[in-house]
Coordinates of N, CA and C and ligand atoms in Angstrom, one line a residue:
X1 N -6.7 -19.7 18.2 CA -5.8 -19.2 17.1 C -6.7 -18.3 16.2
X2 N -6.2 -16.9 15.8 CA -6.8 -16.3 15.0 C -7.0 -16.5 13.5
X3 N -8.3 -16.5 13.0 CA -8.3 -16.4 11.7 C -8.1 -15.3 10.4
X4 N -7.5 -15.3 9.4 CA -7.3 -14.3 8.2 C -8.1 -14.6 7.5
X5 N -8.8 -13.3 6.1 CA -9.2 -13.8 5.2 C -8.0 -13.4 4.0
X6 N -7.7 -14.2 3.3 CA -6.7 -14.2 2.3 C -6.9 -14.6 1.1
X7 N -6.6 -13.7 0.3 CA -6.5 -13.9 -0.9 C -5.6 -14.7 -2.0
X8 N -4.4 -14.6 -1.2 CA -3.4 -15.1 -1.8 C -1.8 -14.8 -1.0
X9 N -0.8 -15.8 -1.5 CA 0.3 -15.7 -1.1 C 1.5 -16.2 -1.6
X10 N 1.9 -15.4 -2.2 CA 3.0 -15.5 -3.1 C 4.2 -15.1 -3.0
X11 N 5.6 -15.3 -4.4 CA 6.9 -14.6 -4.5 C 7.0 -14.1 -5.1
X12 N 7.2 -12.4 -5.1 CA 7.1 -11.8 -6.3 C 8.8 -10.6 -6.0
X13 N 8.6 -9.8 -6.9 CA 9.3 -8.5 -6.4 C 8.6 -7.1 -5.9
X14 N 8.7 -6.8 -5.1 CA 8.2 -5.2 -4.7 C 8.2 -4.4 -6.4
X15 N 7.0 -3.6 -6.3 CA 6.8 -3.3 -7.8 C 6.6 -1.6 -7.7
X16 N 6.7 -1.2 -6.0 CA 6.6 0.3 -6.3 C 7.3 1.0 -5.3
X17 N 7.8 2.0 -5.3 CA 8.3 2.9 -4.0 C 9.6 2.7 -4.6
X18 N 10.2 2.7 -2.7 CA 11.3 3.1 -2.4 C 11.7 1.5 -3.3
X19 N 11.5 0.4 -2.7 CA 11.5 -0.9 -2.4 C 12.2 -1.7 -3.7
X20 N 11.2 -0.5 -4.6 CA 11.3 -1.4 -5.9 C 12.4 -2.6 -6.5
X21 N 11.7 -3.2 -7.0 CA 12.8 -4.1 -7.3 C 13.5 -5.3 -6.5
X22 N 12.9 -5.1 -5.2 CA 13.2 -6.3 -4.1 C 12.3 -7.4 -4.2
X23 N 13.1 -8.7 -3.7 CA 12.6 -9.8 -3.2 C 11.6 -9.8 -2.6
X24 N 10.4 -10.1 -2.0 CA 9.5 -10.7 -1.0 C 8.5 -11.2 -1.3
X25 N 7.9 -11.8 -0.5 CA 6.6 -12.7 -0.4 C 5.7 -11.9 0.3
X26 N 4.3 -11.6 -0.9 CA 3.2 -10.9 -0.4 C 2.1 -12.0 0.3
X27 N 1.6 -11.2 1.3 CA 0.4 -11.7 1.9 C -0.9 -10.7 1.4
X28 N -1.6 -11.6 0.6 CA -2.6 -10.6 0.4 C -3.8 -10.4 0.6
X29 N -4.4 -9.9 1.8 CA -5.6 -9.8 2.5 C -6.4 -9.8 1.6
X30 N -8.0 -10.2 1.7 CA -9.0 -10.2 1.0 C -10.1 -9.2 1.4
X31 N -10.6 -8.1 0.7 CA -11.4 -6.8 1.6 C -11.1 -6.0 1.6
X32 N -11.7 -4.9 1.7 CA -11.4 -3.6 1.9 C -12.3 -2.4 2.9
X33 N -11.8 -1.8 3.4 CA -13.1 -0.4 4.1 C -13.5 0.5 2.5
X34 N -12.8 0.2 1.9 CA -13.1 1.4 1.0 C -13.6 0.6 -0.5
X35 N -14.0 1.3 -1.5 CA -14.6 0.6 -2.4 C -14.2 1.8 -3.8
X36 N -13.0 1.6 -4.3 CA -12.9 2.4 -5.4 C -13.0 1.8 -6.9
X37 N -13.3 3.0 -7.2 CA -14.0 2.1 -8.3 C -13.1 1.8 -9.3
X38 N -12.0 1.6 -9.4 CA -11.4 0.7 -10.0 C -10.8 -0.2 -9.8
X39 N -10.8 -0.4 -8.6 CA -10.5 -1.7 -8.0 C -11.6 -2.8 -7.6
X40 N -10.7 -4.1 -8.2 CA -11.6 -5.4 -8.3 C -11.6 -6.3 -7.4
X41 N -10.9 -5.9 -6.0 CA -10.6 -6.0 -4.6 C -12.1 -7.0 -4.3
X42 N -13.2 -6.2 -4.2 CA -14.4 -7.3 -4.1 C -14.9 -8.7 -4.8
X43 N -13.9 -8.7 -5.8 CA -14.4 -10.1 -6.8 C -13.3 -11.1 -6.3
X44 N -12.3 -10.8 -5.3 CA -11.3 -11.9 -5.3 C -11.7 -12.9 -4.2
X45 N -11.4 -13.6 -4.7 CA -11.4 -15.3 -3.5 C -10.9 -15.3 -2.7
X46 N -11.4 -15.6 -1.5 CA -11.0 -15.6 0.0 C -10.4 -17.1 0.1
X47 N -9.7 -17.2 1.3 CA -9.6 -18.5 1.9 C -9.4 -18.3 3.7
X48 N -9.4 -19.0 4.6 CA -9.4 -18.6 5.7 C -8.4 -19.4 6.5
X49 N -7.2 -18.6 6.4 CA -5.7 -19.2 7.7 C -6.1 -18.8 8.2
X50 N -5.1 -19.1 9.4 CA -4.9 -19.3 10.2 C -3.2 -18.8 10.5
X51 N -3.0 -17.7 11.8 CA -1.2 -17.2 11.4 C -0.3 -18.5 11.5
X52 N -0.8 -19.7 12.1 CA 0.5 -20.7 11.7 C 0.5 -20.9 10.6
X53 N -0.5 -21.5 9.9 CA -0.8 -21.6 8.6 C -0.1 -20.8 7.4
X54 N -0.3 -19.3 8.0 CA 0.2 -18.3 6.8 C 1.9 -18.4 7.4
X55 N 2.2 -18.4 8.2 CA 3.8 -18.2 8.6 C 4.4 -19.6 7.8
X56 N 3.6 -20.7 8.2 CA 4.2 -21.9 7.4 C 4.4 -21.9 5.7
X57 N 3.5 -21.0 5.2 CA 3.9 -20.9 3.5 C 4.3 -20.1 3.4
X58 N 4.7 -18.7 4.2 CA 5.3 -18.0 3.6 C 6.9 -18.2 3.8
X59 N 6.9 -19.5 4.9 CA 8.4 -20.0 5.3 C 8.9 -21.1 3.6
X60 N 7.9 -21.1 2.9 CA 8.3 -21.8 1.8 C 8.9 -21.1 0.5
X61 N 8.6 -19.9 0.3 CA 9.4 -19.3 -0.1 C 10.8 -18.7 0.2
X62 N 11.5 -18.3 -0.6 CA 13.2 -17.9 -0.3 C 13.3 -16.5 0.4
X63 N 12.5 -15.8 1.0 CA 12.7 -14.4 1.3 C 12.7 -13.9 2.6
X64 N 12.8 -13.2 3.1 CA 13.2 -12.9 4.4 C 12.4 -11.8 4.5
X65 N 11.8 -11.1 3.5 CA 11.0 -9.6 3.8 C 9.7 -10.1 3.0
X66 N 8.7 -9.8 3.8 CA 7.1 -10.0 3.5 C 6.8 -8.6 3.2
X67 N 6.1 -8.7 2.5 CA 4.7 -7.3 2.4 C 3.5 -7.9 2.8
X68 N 2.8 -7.1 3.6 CA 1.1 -7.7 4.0 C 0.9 -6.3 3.5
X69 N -0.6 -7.0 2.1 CA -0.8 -5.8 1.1 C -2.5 -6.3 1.2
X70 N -3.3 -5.8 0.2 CA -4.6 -6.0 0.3 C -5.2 -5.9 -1.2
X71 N -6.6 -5.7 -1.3 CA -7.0 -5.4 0.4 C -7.0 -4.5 0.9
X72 N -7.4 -4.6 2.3 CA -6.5 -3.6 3.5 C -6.3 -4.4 4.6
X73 N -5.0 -4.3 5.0 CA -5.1 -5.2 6.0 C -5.3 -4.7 7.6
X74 N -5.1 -3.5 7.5 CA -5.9 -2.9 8.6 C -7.2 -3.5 9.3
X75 N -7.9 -4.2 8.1 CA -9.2 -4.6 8.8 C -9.0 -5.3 9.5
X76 N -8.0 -6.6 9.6 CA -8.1 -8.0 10.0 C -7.8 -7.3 11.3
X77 N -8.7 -8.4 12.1 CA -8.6 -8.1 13.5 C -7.4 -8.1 14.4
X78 N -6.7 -9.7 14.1 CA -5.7 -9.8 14.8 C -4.1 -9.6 13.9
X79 N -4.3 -8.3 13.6 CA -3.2 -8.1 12.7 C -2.1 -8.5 13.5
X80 N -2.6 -8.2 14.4 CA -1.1 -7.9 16.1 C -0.3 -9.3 15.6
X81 N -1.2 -10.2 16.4 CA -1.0 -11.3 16.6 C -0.1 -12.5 15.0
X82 N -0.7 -11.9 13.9 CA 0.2 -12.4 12.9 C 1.7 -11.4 12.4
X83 N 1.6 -10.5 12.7 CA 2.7 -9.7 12.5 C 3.9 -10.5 13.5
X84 N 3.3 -10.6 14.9 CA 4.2 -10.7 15.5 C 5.1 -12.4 15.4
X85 N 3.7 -12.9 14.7 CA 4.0 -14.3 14.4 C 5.2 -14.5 13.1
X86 N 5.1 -13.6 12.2 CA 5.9 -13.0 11.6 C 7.7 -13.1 11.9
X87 N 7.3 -11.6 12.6 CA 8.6 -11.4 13.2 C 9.2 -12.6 13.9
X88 N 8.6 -13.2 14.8 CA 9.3 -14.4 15.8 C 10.1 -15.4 14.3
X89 N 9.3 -15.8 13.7 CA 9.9 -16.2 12.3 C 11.3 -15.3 11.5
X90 N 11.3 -14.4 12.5 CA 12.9 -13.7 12.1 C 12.4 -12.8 10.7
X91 N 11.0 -12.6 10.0 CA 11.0 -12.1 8.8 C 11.0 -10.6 9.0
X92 N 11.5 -9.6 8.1 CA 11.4 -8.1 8.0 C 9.9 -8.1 7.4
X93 N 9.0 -7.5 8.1 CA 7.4 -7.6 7.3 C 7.4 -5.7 7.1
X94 N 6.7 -5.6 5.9 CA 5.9 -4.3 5.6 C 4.6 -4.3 5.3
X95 N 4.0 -2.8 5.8 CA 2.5 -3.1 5.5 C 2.1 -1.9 4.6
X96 N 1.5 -2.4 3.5 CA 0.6 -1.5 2.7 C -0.9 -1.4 2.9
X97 N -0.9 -0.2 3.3 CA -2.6 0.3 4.0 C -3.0 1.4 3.1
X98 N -4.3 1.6 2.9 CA -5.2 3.0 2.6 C -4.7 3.7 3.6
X99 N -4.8 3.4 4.5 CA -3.9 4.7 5.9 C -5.5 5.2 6.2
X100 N -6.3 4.9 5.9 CA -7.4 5.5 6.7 C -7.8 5.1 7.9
X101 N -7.7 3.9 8.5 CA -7.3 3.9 9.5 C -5.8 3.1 10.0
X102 N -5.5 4.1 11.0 CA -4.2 3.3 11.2 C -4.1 2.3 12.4
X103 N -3.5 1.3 11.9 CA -3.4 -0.4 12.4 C -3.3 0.2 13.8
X104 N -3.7 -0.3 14.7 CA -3.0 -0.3 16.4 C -1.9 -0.7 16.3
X105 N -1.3 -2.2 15.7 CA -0.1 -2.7 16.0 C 1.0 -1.8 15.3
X106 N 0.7 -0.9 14.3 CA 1.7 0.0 13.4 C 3.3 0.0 13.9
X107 N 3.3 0.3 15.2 CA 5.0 0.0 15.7 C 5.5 -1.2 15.3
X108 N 5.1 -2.1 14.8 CA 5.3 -3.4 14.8 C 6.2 -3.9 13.8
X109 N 5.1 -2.7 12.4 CA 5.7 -3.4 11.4 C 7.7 -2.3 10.9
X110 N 8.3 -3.0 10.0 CA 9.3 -2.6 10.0 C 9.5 -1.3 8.4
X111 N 8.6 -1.1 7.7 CA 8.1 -0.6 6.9 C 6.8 -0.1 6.7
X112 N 6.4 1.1 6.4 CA 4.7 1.3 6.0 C 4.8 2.1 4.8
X113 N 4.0 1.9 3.8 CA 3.9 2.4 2.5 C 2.0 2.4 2.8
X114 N 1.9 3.8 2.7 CA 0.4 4.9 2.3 C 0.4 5.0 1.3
X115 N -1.1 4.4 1.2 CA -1.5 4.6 0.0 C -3.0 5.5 -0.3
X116 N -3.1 6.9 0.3 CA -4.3 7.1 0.4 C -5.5 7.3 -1.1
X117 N -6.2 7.4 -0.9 CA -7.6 7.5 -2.0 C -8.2 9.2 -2.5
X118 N -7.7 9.5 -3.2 CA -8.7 10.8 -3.3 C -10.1 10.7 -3.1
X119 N -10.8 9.8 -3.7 CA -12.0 10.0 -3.7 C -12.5 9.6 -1.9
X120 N -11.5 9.6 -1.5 CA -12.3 9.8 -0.3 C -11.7 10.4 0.8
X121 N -11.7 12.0 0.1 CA -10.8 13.2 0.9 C -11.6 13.1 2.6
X122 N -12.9 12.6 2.5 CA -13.2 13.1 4.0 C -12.7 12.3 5.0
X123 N -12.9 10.6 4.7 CA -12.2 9.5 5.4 C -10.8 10.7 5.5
X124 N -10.3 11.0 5.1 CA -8.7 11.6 5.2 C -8.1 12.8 6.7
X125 N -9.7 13.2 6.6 CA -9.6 14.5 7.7 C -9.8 13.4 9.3
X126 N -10.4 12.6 9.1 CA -10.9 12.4 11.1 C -9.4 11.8 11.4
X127 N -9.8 11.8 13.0 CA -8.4 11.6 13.5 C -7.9 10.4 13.5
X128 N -9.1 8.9 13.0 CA -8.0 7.7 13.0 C -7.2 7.5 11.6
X129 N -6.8 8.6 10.7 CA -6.0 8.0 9.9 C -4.7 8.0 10.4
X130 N -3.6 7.1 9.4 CA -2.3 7.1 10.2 C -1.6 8.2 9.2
X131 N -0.9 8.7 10.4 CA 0.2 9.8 10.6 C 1.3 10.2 10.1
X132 N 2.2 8.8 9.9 CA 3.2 8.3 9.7 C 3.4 7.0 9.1
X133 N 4.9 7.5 8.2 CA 5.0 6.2 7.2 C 6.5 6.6 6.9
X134 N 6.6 6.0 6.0 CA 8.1 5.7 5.3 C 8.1 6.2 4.3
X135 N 6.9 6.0 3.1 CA 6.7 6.4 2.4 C 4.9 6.8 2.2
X136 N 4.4 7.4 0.9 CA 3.5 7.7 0.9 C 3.0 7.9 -1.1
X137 N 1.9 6.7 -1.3 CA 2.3 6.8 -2.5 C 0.8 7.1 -2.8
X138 N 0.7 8.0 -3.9 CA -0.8 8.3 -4.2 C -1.1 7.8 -5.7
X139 N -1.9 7.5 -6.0 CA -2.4 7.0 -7.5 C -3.2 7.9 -8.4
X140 N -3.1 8.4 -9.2 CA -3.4 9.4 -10.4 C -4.3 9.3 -10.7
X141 N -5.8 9.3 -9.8 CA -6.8 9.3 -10.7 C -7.6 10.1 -11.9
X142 N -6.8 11.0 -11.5 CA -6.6 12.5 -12.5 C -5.5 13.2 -12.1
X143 N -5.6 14.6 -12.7 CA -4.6 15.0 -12.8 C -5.0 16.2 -12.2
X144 N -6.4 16.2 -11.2 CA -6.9 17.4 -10.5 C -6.7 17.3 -9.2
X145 N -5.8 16.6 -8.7 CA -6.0 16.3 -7.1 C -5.0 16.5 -6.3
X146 N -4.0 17.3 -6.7 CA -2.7 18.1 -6.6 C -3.0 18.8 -4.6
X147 N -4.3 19.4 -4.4 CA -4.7 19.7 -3.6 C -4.6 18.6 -2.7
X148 N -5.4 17.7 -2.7 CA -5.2 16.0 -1.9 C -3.6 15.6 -1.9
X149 N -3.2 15.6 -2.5 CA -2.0 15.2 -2.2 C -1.3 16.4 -1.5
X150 N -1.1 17.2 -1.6 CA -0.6 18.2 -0.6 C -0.8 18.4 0.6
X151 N -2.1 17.9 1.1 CA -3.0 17.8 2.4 C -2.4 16.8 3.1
X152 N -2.2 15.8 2.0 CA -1.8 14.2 2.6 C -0.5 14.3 3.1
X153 N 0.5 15.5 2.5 CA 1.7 15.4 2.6 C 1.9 16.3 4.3
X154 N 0.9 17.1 4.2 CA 1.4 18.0 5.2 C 0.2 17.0 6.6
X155 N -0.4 15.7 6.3 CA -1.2 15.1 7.3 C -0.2 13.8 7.6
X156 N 0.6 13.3 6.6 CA 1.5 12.3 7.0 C 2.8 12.2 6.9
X157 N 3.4 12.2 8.0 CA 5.1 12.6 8.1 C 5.9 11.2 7.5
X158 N 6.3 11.2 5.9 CA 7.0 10.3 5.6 C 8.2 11.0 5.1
X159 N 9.0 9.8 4.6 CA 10.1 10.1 3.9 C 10.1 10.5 2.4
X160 N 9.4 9.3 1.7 CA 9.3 9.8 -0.1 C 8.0 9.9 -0.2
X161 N 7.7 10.7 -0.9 CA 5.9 10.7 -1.8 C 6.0 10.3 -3.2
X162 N 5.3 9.8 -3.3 CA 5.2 9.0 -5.0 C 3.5 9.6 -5.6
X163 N 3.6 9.8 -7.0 CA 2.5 9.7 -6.9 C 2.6 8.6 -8.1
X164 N 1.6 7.6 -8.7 CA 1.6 6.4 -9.3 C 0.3 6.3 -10.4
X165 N 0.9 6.5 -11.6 CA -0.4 5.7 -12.6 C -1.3 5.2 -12.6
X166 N -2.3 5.4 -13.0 CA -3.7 4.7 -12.6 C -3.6 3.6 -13.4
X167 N -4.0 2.5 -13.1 CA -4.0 1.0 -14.3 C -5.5 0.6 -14.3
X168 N -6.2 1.3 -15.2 CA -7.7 0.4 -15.5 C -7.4 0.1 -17.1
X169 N -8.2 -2.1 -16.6 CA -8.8 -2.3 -17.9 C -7.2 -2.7 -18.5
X170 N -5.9 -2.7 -18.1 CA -4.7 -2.6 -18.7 C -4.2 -1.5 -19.3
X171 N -4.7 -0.5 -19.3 CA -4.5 0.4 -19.6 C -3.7 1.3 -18.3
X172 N -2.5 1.9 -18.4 CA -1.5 2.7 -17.9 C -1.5 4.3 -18.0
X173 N -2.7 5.2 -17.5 CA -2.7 6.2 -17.1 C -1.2 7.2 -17.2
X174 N 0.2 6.9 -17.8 CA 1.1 7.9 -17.4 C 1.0 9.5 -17.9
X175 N 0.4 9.4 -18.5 CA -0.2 11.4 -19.1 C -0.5 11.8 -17.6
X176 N -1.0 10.9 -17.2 CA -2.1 12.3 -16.3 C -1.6 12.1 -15.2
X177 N -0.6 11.0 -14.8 CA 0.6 10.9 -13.3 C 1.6 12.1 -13.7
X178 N 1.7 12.1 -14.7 CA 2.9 12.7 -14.9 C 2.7 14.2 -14.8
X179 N 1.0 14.6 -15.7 CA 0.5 16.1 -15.2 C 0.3 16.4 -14.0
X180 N 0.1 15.4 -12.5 CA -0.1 15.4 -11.4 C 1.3 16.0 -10.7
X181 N 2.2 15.1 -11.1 CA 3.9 15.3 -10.6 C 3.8 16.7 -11.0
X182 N 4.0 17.4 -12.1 CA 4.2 18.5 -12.3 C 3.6 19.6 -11.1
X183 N 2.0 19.1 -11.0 CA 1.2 20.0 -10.4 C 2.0 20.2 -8.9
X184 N 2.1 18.8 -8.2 CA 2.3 18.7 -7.1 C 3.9 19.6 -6.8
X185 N 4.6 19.5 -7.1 CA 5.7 19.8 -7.4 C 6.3 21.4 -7.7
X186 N 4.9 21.8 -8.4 CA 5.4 23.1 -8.2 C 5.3 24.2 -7.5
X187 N 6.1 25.4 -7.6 CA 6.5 26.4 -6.5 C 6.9 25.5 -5.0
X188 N 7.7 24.5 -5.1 CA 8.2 24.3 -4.2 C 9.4 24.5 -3.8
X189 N 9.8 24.8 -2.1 CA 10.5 25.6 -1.9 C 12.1 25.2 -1.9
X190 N 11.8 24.1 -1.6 CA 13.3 22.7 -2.1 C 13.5 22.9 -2.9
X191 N 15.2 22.7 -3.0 CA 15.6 22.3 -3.7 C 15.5 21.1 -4.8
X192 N 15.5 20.0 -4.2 CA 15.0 18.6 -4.2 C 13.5 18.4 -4.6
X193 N 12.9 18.5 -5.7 CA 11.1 18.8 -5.3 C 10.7 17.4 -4.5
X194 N 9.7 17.3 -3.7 CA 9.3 16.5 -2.7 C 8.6 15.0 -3.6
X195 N 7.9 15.4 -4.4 CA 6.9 14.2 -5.4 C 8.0 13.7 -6.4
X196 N 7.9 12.1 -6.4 CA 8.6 11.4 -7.7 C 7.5 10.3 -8.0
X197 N 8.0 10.2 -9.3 CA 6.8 9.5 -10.0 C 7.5 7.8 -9.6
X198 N 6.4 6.8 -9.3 CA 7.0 5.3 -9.0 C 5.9 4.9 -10.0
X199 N 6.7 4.1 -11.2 CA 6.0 3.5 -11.8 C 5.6 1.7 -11.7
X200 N 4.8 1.4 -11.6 CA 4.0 -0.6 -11.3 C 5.0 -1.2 -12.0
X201 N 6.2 -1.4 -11.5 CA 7.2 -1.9 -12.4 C 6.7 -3.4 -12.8
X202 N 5.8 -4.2 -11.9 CA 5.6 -5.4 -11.7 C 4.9 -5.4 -13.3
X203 N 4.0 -4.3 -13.3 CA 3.2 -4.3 -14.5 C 4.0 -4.4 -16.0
X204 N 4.6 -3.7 -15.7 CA 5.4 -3.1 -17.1 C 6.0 -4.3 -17.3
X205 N 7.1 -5.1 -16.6 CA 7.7 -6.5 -16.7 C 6.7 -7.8 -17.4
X206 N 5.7 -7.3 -16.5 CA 4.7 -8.6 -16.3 C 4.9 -9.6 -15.7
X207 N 4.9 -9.4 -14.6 CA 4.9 -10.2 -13.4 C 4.0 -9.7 -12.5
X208 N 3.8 -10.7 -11.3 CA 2.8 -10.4 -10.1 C 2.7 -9.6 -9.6
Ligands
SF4_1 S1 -8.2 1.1 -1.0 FE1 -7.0 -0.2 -2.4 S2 -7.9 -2.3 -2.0 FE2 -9.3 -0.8 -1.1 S3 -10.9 -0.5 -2.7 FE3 -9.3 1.1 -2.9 S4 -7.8 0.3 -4.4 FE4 -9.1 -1.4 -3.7

């Protein structure tokens, strides 16, 4: 039986995208390939399931749709093997990735929300990142990266692009998501402009 490193596993509501506002139970990997610097991803506490283990708590909550978030959960080895453990459990699972590299089992899951990193435009160019998604949400680390995000758009074939507030320290970044939206957004050829802003609703409420 495969092992997970996990962080946590909880009930919360979906707090960004399309999604917002739904039901589910997060699985939240512990780790990352990437190391940005405002994220406190390396200070968090591990524990080590096991997929019966994690399918059994997450059968304790009331929800039918999981998120496996991070983290990244890309790293874990036997993603396969718990996803699918998952699904046999009848749940609708989504996965939130950096997208720098994309999962092997990626057909698997029934949702994918990208989340790529500016600061690490180069991870962005080789060929294992993933391709495709559902959606594709970028975070504001400035309001200079209008370029990255348009690269990301024309490197991953999703449905919505978000771009999303930076949160350091508690502090809510919307100036400079919102100067990003603009950037991204303009002279475009749609009608419809392509970038909408998804605000951490989880945050704002105060909840998980
Ligand atoms: S990709 Fe996400 S989890 Fe990984 S270091 Fe960056 S913010 Fe943290």
């Amino acid at each position: 039986m495969a092992n997970y490193g996990i962080h946590a596993i909880f009930s919360s509501l979906q707090g960004e995208g399309r999604n917002v506002g739904r039901p589910a139970t997060f699985i939240r990997f512990s780790g990352c390939n990437l190391a940005c610097q405002w994220c406190d991803t390396h200070k968090d506490e591990r524990m080590s399931l096991t997929e019966r283990q994690i399918v059994d708590k997450v059968k304790e909550f009331d929800n039918k749709s999981v998120i496996v978030t991070g983290g990244e959960p890309s790293i874990q080895r036997d993603l396969d093997v718990l996803v699918r453990a998952l699904k046999d459990a009848g749940m609708w699972v989504a996965l939130e990735t950096n997208g720098v590299r994309a999962p092997v089992c990626q057909d698997l899951f029934d949702y994918i929300s990208v989340s790529p990193k500016a600061n690490y435009f180069s991870r962005y160019m080789e060929n294992v990142m993933i391709r495709k998604a559902n959606e594709v949400r970028i975070v504001a680390v400035t309001d200079e990266i209008a370029s990255f995000c348009k690269t990301m758009r024309e490197r991953i074939s999703a449905d919505d692009y978000y771009i999303s507030p930076l949160d350091t320290d508690g502090r809510i970044h919307y100036r400079r998501a919102l100067n990003l939206l603009v950037k991204v957004n303009k002279n475009s050829p749609d009608a419809m402009p392509p970038w909408s802003l998804s605000i951490q609703m989880h945050k704002v409420i105060g909840i998980r």
